[in-house]
């Protein structure tokens, strides 16, 4: 069983403190929801957990399967089985998607899988035409298509812990149901942190715990009753 634990984490960008003593633990087989208003620190937490060098850790640590990874670069965290699906995946011209997927798999897992066949099968499940996998990475993709491709990468790489930053945004209802079903399949062998603004997603996902973040702090944790509270009162009750 894999586990990631964020302990008393305080993080800055430049001199501005964004995360203020975050504590969080996620294990294999669990989906944790992270919710909060814009600018509350959700994406910052995802980036800091993944090792984005734009942020500096002022206090606390990140422990992954018993190892302190606080100071490890992002690629080392990825090799250990940590994955981040970006909120806004960027376009990279000149990079073929299938070549990218094959290279990423080989770097993390070595040889041993027909990456192209596997990727094409997952693309079908996500209703992505196979021809799209021959295009340049995210170039002229819609927001929904980019999110599907991020999920495809996660399924292919089979991480121990996966962070999905608003993987549900820009998706129609039918695609959202497909994405939720795939997330719950991944959950069988992966711990998931799912960042979302959507009460619909939060209600439909079979999650272990809901965490509400406000001004860089976790202000409430619990079950589905929190989602009902947010629907009825918004985040005003936390201020």
Short mmCIF file of N, CA and C in Angstrom, two decimals, residues 13-112:
data_model
loop_
_atom_site.label_atom_id
_atom_site.label_comp_id
_atom_site.label_asym_id
_atom_site.label_seq_id
_atom_site.Cartn_x
_atom_site.Cartn_y
_atom_site.Cartn_z
N UNK A 13 5.65 31.58 -2.60
CA UNK A 13 6.13 31.93 -3.93
C UNK A 13 6.74 33.32 -3.77
N UNK A 14 8.04 33.40 -3.94
CA UNK A 14 8.75 34.62 -3.59
C UNK A 14 8.67 34.82 -2.09
N UNK A 15 8.20 35.97 -1.68
CA UNK A 15 8.04 36.25 -0.25
C UNK A 15 6.60 36.05 0.23
N UNK A 16 5.71 35.69 -0.69
CA UNK A 16 4.30 35.55 -0.34
C UNK A 16 3.99 34.14 0.15
N UNK A 17 3.51 34.04 1.37
CA UNK A 17 3.13 32.74 1.94
C UNK A 17 1.75 32.36 1.43
N UNK A 18 1.67 31.15 0.85
CA UNK A 18 0.40 30.70 0.26
C UNK A 18 -0.19 29.54 1.05
N UNK A 19 0.61 28.54 1.36
CA UNK A 19 0.15 27.42 2.18
C UNK A 19 0.60 27.64 3.62
N UNK A 20 -0.30 27.40 4.55
CA UNK A 20 -0.03 27.78 5.94
C UNK A 20 -0.33 26.62 6.90
N UNK A 21 0.58 25.66 6.91
CA UNK A 21 0.45 24.55 7.86
C UNK A 21 -0.53 23.48 7.43
N UNK A 22 -0.39 23.01 6.20
CA UNK A 22 -1.29 21.98 5.66
C UNK A 22 -0.91 20.60 6.16
N UNK A 23 -1.93 19.83 6.57
CA UNK A 23 -1.76 18.42 6.94
C UNK A 23 -2.74 17.59 6.12
N UNK A 24 -2.21 16.51 5.51
CA UNK A 24 -3.03 15.68 4.62
C UNK A 24 -2.37 14.32 4.49
N UNK A 25 -3.19 13.26 4.49
CA UNK A 25 -2.67 11.91 4.28
C UNK A 25 -3.58 11.16 3.32
N UNK A 26 -2.98 10.55 2.30
CA UNK A 26 -3.74 9.80 1.28
C UNK A 26 -3.09 8.45 1.09
N UNK A 27 -3.90 7.40 1.03
CA UNK A 27 -3.41 6.04 0.86
C UNK A 27 -4.02 5.39 -0.38
N UNK A 28 -3.39 4.32 -0.83
CA UNK A 28 -3.96 3.50 -1.91
C UNK A 28 -5.40 3.13 -1.59
N UNK A 29 -6.25 3.23 -2.61
CA UNK A 29 -7.65 2.85 -2.43
C UNK A 29 -8.54 3.97 -1.93
N UNK A 30 -7.98 5.18 -1.81
CA UNK A 30 -8.75 6.31 -1.30
C UNK A 30 -8.82 7.44 -2.33
N UNK A 31 -9.98 8.10 -2.38
CA UNK A 31 -10.12 9.35 -3.12
C UNK A 31 -10.43 10.45 -2.12
N UNK A 32 -9.58 11.46 -2.08
CA UNK A 32 -9.80 12.61 -1.22
C UNK A 32 -10.15 13.81 -2.09
N UNK A 33 -11.20 14.52 -1.74
CA UNK A 33 -11.61 15.71 -2.46
C UNK A 33 -11.04 16.95 -1.78
N UNK A 34 -10.48 17.85 -2.59
CA UNK A 34 -10.00 19.13 -2.09
C UNK A 34 -10.82 20.22 -2.75
N UNK A 35 -11.55 20.98 -1.93
CA UNK A 35 -12.45 22.01 -2.45
C UNK A 35 -12.15 23.35 -1.78
N UNK A 36 -12.47 24.42 -2.49
CA UNK A 36 -12.25 25.75 -1.96
C UNK A 36 -12.43 26.78 -3.05
N UNK A 37 -12.59 28.05 -2.69
CA UNK A 37 -12.77 29.10 -3.69
C UNK A 37 -11.49 29.35 -4.48
N UNK A 38 -11.60 30.13 -5.55
CA UNK A 38 -10.42 30.51 -6.32
C UNK A 38 -9.42 31.23 -5.43
N UNK A 39 -8.14 30.92 -5.63
CA UNK A 39 -7.10 31.60 -4.87
C UNK A 39 -6.90 31.09 -3.46
N UNK A 40 -7.51 29.95 -3.14
CA UNK A 40 -7.42 29.44 -1.76
C UNK A 40 -6.17 28.60 -1.51
N UNK A 41 -5.49 28.15 -2.60
CA UNK A 41 -4.28 27.37 -2.43
C UNK A 41 -4.36 25.95 -2.95
N UNK A 42 -5.45 25.60 -3.64
CA UNK A 42 -5.64 24.22 -4.10
C UNK A 42 -4.55 23.81 -5.10
N UNK A 43 -4.40 24.59 -6.16
CA UNK A 43 -3.41 24.25 -7.18
C UNK A 43 -1.99 24.40 -6.64
N UNK A 44 -1.79 25.36 -5.75
CA UNK A 44 -0.47 25.50 -5.12
C UNK A 44 -0.10 24.23 -4.38
N UNK A 45 -1.02 23.68 -3.61
CA UNK A 45 -0.74 22.44 -2.89
C UNK A 45 -0.37 21.32 -3.85
N UNK A 46 -1.11 21.19 -4.95
CA UNK A 46 -0.81 20.16 -5.94
C UNK A 46 0.60 20.33 -6.50
N UNK A 47 0.95 21.56 -6.84
CA UNK A 47 2.27 21.84 -7.41
C UNK A 47 3.40 21.62 -6.41
N UNK A 48 3.17 21.99 -5.17
CA UNK A 48 4.20 21.80 -4.14
C UNK A 48 4.39 20.31 -3.87
N UNK A 49 3.31 19.55 -3.83
CA UNK A 49 3.43 18.10 -3.62
C UNK A 49 4.22 17.46 -4.75
N UNK A 50 4.07 17.99 -5.97
CA UNK A 50 4.75 17.41 -7.13
C UNK A 50 6.18 17.93 -7.28
N UNK A 51 6.53 19.01 -6.56
CA UNK A 51 7.90 19.49 -6.61
C UNK A 51 8.16 20.62 -7.59
N UNK A 52 7.13 21.41 -7.91
CA UNK A 52 7.31 22.56 -8.79
C UNK A 52 8.32 23.53 -8.16
N UNK A 53 9.45 23.81 -8.85
CA UNK A 53 10.49 24.65 -8.25
C UNK A 53 10.11 26.11 -8.10
N UNK A 54 8.97 26.51 -8.67
CA UNK A 54 8.52 27.90 -8.53
C UNK A 54 8.17 28.22 -7.07
N UNK A 55 7.85 27.16 -6.31
CA UNK A 55 7.44 27.34 -4.92
C UNK A 55 8.56 26.89 -3.98
N UNK A 56 8.68 27.56 -2.86
CA UNK A 56 9.67 27.16 -1.85
C UNK A 56 8.94 26.73 -0.58
N UNK A 57 9.43 25.69 0.04
CA UNK A 57 8.84 25.19 1.28
C UNK A 57 9.55 25.85 2.46
N UNK A 58 8.78 26.57 3.26
CA UNK A 58 9.33 27.29 4.40
C UNK A 58 9.34 26.44 5.66
N UNK A 59 8.40 25.50 5.74
CA UNK A 59 8.31 24.65 6.92
C UNK A 59 7.52 23.41 6.57
N UNK A 60 7.69 22.36 7.39
CA UNK A 60 6.98 21.11 7.18
C UNK A 60 7.68 20.21 6.18
N UNK A 61 7.04 19.09 5.87
CA UNK A 61 7.65 18.14 4.93
C UNK A 61 6.59 17.29 4.24
N UNK A 62 7.04 16.61 3.19
CA UNK A 62 6.21 15.68 2.42
C UNK A 62 6.87 14.31 2.49
N UNK A 63 6.14 13.32 2.97
CA UNK A 63 6.67 11.97 3.13
C UNK A 63 5.91 11.02 2.22
N UNK A 64 6.64 10.29 1.38
CA UNK A 64 6.03 9.39 0.41
C UNK A 64 6.56 7.98 0.66
N UNK A 65 5.66 7.09 1.08
CA UNK A 65 6.05 5.71 1.40
C UNK A 65 7.23 5.66 2.37
N UNK A 66 7.16 6.51 3.39
CA UNK A 66 8.18 6.52 4.43
C UNK A 66 9.43 7.32 4.11
N UNK A 67 9.53 7.84 2.89
CA UNK A 67 10.71 8.61 2.48
C UNK A 67 10.38 10.10 2.45
N UNK A 68 11.25 10.91 3.03
CA UNK A 68 11.08 12.35 2.98
C UNK A 68 11.47 12.84 1.58
N UNK A 69 10.47 13.31 0.81
CA UNK A 69 10.73 13.75 -0.56
C UNK A 69 10.65 15.28 -0.69
N UNK A 70 10.67 15.96 0.44
CA UNK A 70 10.47 17.41 0.46
C UNK A 70 11.39 18.14 -0.50
N UNK A 71 12.62 17.68 -0.61
CA UNK A 71 13.62 18.38 -1.42
C UNK A 71 13.94 17.68 -2.74
N UNK A 72 13.19 16.64 -3.07
CA UNK A 72 13.44 15.93 -4.33
C UNK A 72 12.87 16.70 -5.51
N UNK A 73 13.54 16.69 -6.66
CA UNK A 73 12.98 17.31 -7.86
C UNK A 73 11.77 16.53 -8.36
N UNK A 74 10.98 17.17 -9.21
CA UNK A 74 9.73 16.57 -9.68
C UNK A 74 9.95 15.24 -10.38
N UNK A 75 11.02 15.11 -11.19
CA UNK A 75 11.21 13.87 -11.94
C UNK A 75 11.50 12.69 -11.01
N UNK A 76 12.15 12.96 -9.88
CA UNK A 76 12.41 11.88 -8.92
C UNK A 76 11.12 11.46 -8.23
N UNK A 77 10.26 12.41 -7.97
CA UNK A 77 8.96 12.08 -7.38
C UNK A 77 8.12 11.25 -8.35
N UNK A 78 8.20 11.63 -9.64
CA UNK A 78 7.47 10.87 -10.67
C UNK A 78 7.98 9.43 -10.74
N UNK A 79 9.30 9.25 -10.68
CA UNK A 79 9.87 7.90 -10.73
C UNK A 79 9.39 7.06 -9.55
N UNK A 80 9.14 7.70 -8.43
CA UNK A 80 8.69 6.96 -7.24
C UNK A 80 7.19 6.65 -7.28
N UNK A 81 6.49 7.24 -8.26
CA UNK A 81 5.08 6.90 -8.43
C UNK A 81 4.10 8.00 -8.10
N UNK A 82 4.56 9.27 -8.14
CA UNK A 82 3.67 10.40 -7.90
C UNK A 82 3.33 11.03 -9.25
N UNK A 83 2.07 11.40 -9.43
CA UNK A 83 1.60 11.92 -10.72
C UNK A 83 0.72 13.13 -10.49
N UNK A 84 0.88 14.16 -11.35
CA UNK A 84 0.02 15.33 -11.31
C UNK A 84 -0.59 15.56 -12.69
N UNK A 85 -1.93 15.59 -12.75
CA UNK A 85 -2.64 15.99 -13.97
C UNK A 85 -2.92 17.48 -13.85
N UNK A 86 -2.44 18.26 -14.80
CA UNK A 86 -2.46 19.70 -14.68
C UNK A 86 -3.85 20.29 -14.90
N UNK A 87 -4.10 21.42 -14.26
CA UNK A 87 -5.35 22.14 -14.45
C UNK A 87 -5.44 22.71 -15.86
N UNK A 88 -4.32 23.23 -16.36
CA UNK A 88 -4.27 23.81 -17.70
C UNK A 88 -3.09 23.23 -18.47
N UNK A 89 -3.22 22.01 -19.02
CA UNK A 89 -2.11 21.40 -19.77
C UNK A 89 -1.70 22.28 -20.95
N UNK A 90 -0.41 22.47 -21.11
CA UNK A 90 0.08 23.38 -22.15
C UNK A 90 0.25 22.68 -23.49
N UNK A 91 0.23 23.48 -24.56
CA UNK A 91 0.53 22.97 -25.89
C UNK A 91 2.04 22.85 -26.05
N UNK A 92 2.49 21.75 -26.65
CA UNK A 92 3.91 21.59 -26.96
C UNK A 92 4.02 21.19 -28.43
N UNK A 93 4.33 22.16 -29.26
CA UNK A 93 4.43 21.90 -30.69
C UNK A 93 5.64 21.03 -31.00
N UNK A 94 5.48 20.15 -31.97
CA UNK A 94 6.58 19.30 -32.40
C UNK A 94 6.73 18.01 -31.61
N UNK A 95 5.92 17.84 -30.56
CA UNK A 95 5.99 16.61 -29.75
C UNK A 95 4.79 15.74 -30.06
N UNK A 96 5.03 14.62 -30.71
CA UNK A 96 3.97 13.67 -31.04
C UNK A 96 3.46 12.99 -29.77
N UNK A 97 2.14 12.88 -29.65
CA UNK A 97 1.55 12.36 -28.41
C UNK A 97 1.99 10.92 -28.14
N UNK A 98 1.93 10.05 -29.13
CA UNK A 98 2.32 8.66 -28.91
C UNK A 98 3.79 8.54 -28.53
N UNK A 99 4.64 9.34 -29.17
CA UNK A 99 6.06 9.33 -28.81
C UNK A 99 6.23 9.82 -27.38
N UNK A 100 5.49 10.84 -27.02
CA UNK A 100 5.55 11.37 -25.65
C UNK A 100 5.13 10.30 -24.64
N UNK A 101 4.02 9.63 -24.90
CA UNK A 101 3.53 8.60 -23.98
C UNK A 101 4.52 7.44 -23.85
N UNK A 102 5.08 7.02 -24.98
CA UNK A 102 6.04 5.92 -24.98
C UNK A 102 7.29 6.30 -24.19
N UNK A 103 7.77 7.53 -24.38
CA UNK A 103 8.97 8.00 -23.68
C UNK A 103 8.71 8.11 -22.18
N UNK A 104 7.54 8.64 -21.81
CA UNK A 104 7.20 8.78 -20.39
C UNK A 104 7.11 7.41 -19.72
N UNK A 105 6.47 6.46 -20.42
CA UNK A 105 6.33 5.12 -19.84
C UNK A 105 7.69 4.46 -19.66
N UNK A 106 8.54 4.55 -20.68
CA UNK A 106 9.85 3.93 -20.61
C UNK A 106 10.69 4.53 -19.50
N UNK A 107 10.60 5.87 -19.31
CA UNK A 107 11.38 6.54 -18.28
C UNK A 107 10.98 6.10 -16.88
N UNK A 108 9.69 5.83 -16.69
CA UNK A 108 9.22 5.48 -15.35
C UNK A 108 9.12 3.98 -15.12
N UNK A 109 8.77 3.23 -16.16
CA UNK A 109 8.48 1.81 -15.97
C UNK A 109 9.45 0.88 -16.69
N UNK A 110 10.22 1.42 -17.64
CA UNK A 110 11.06 0.57 -18.47
C UNK A 110 10.24 -0.03 -19.61
N UNK A 111 10.73 -1.09 -20.19
CA UNK A 111 10.00 -1.75 -21.28
C UNK A 111 8.94 -2.69 -20.72
N UNK A 112 8.19 -3.32 -21.60
CA UNK A 112 7.30 -4.37 -21.12
C UNK A 112 5.84 -4.21 -21.44
#
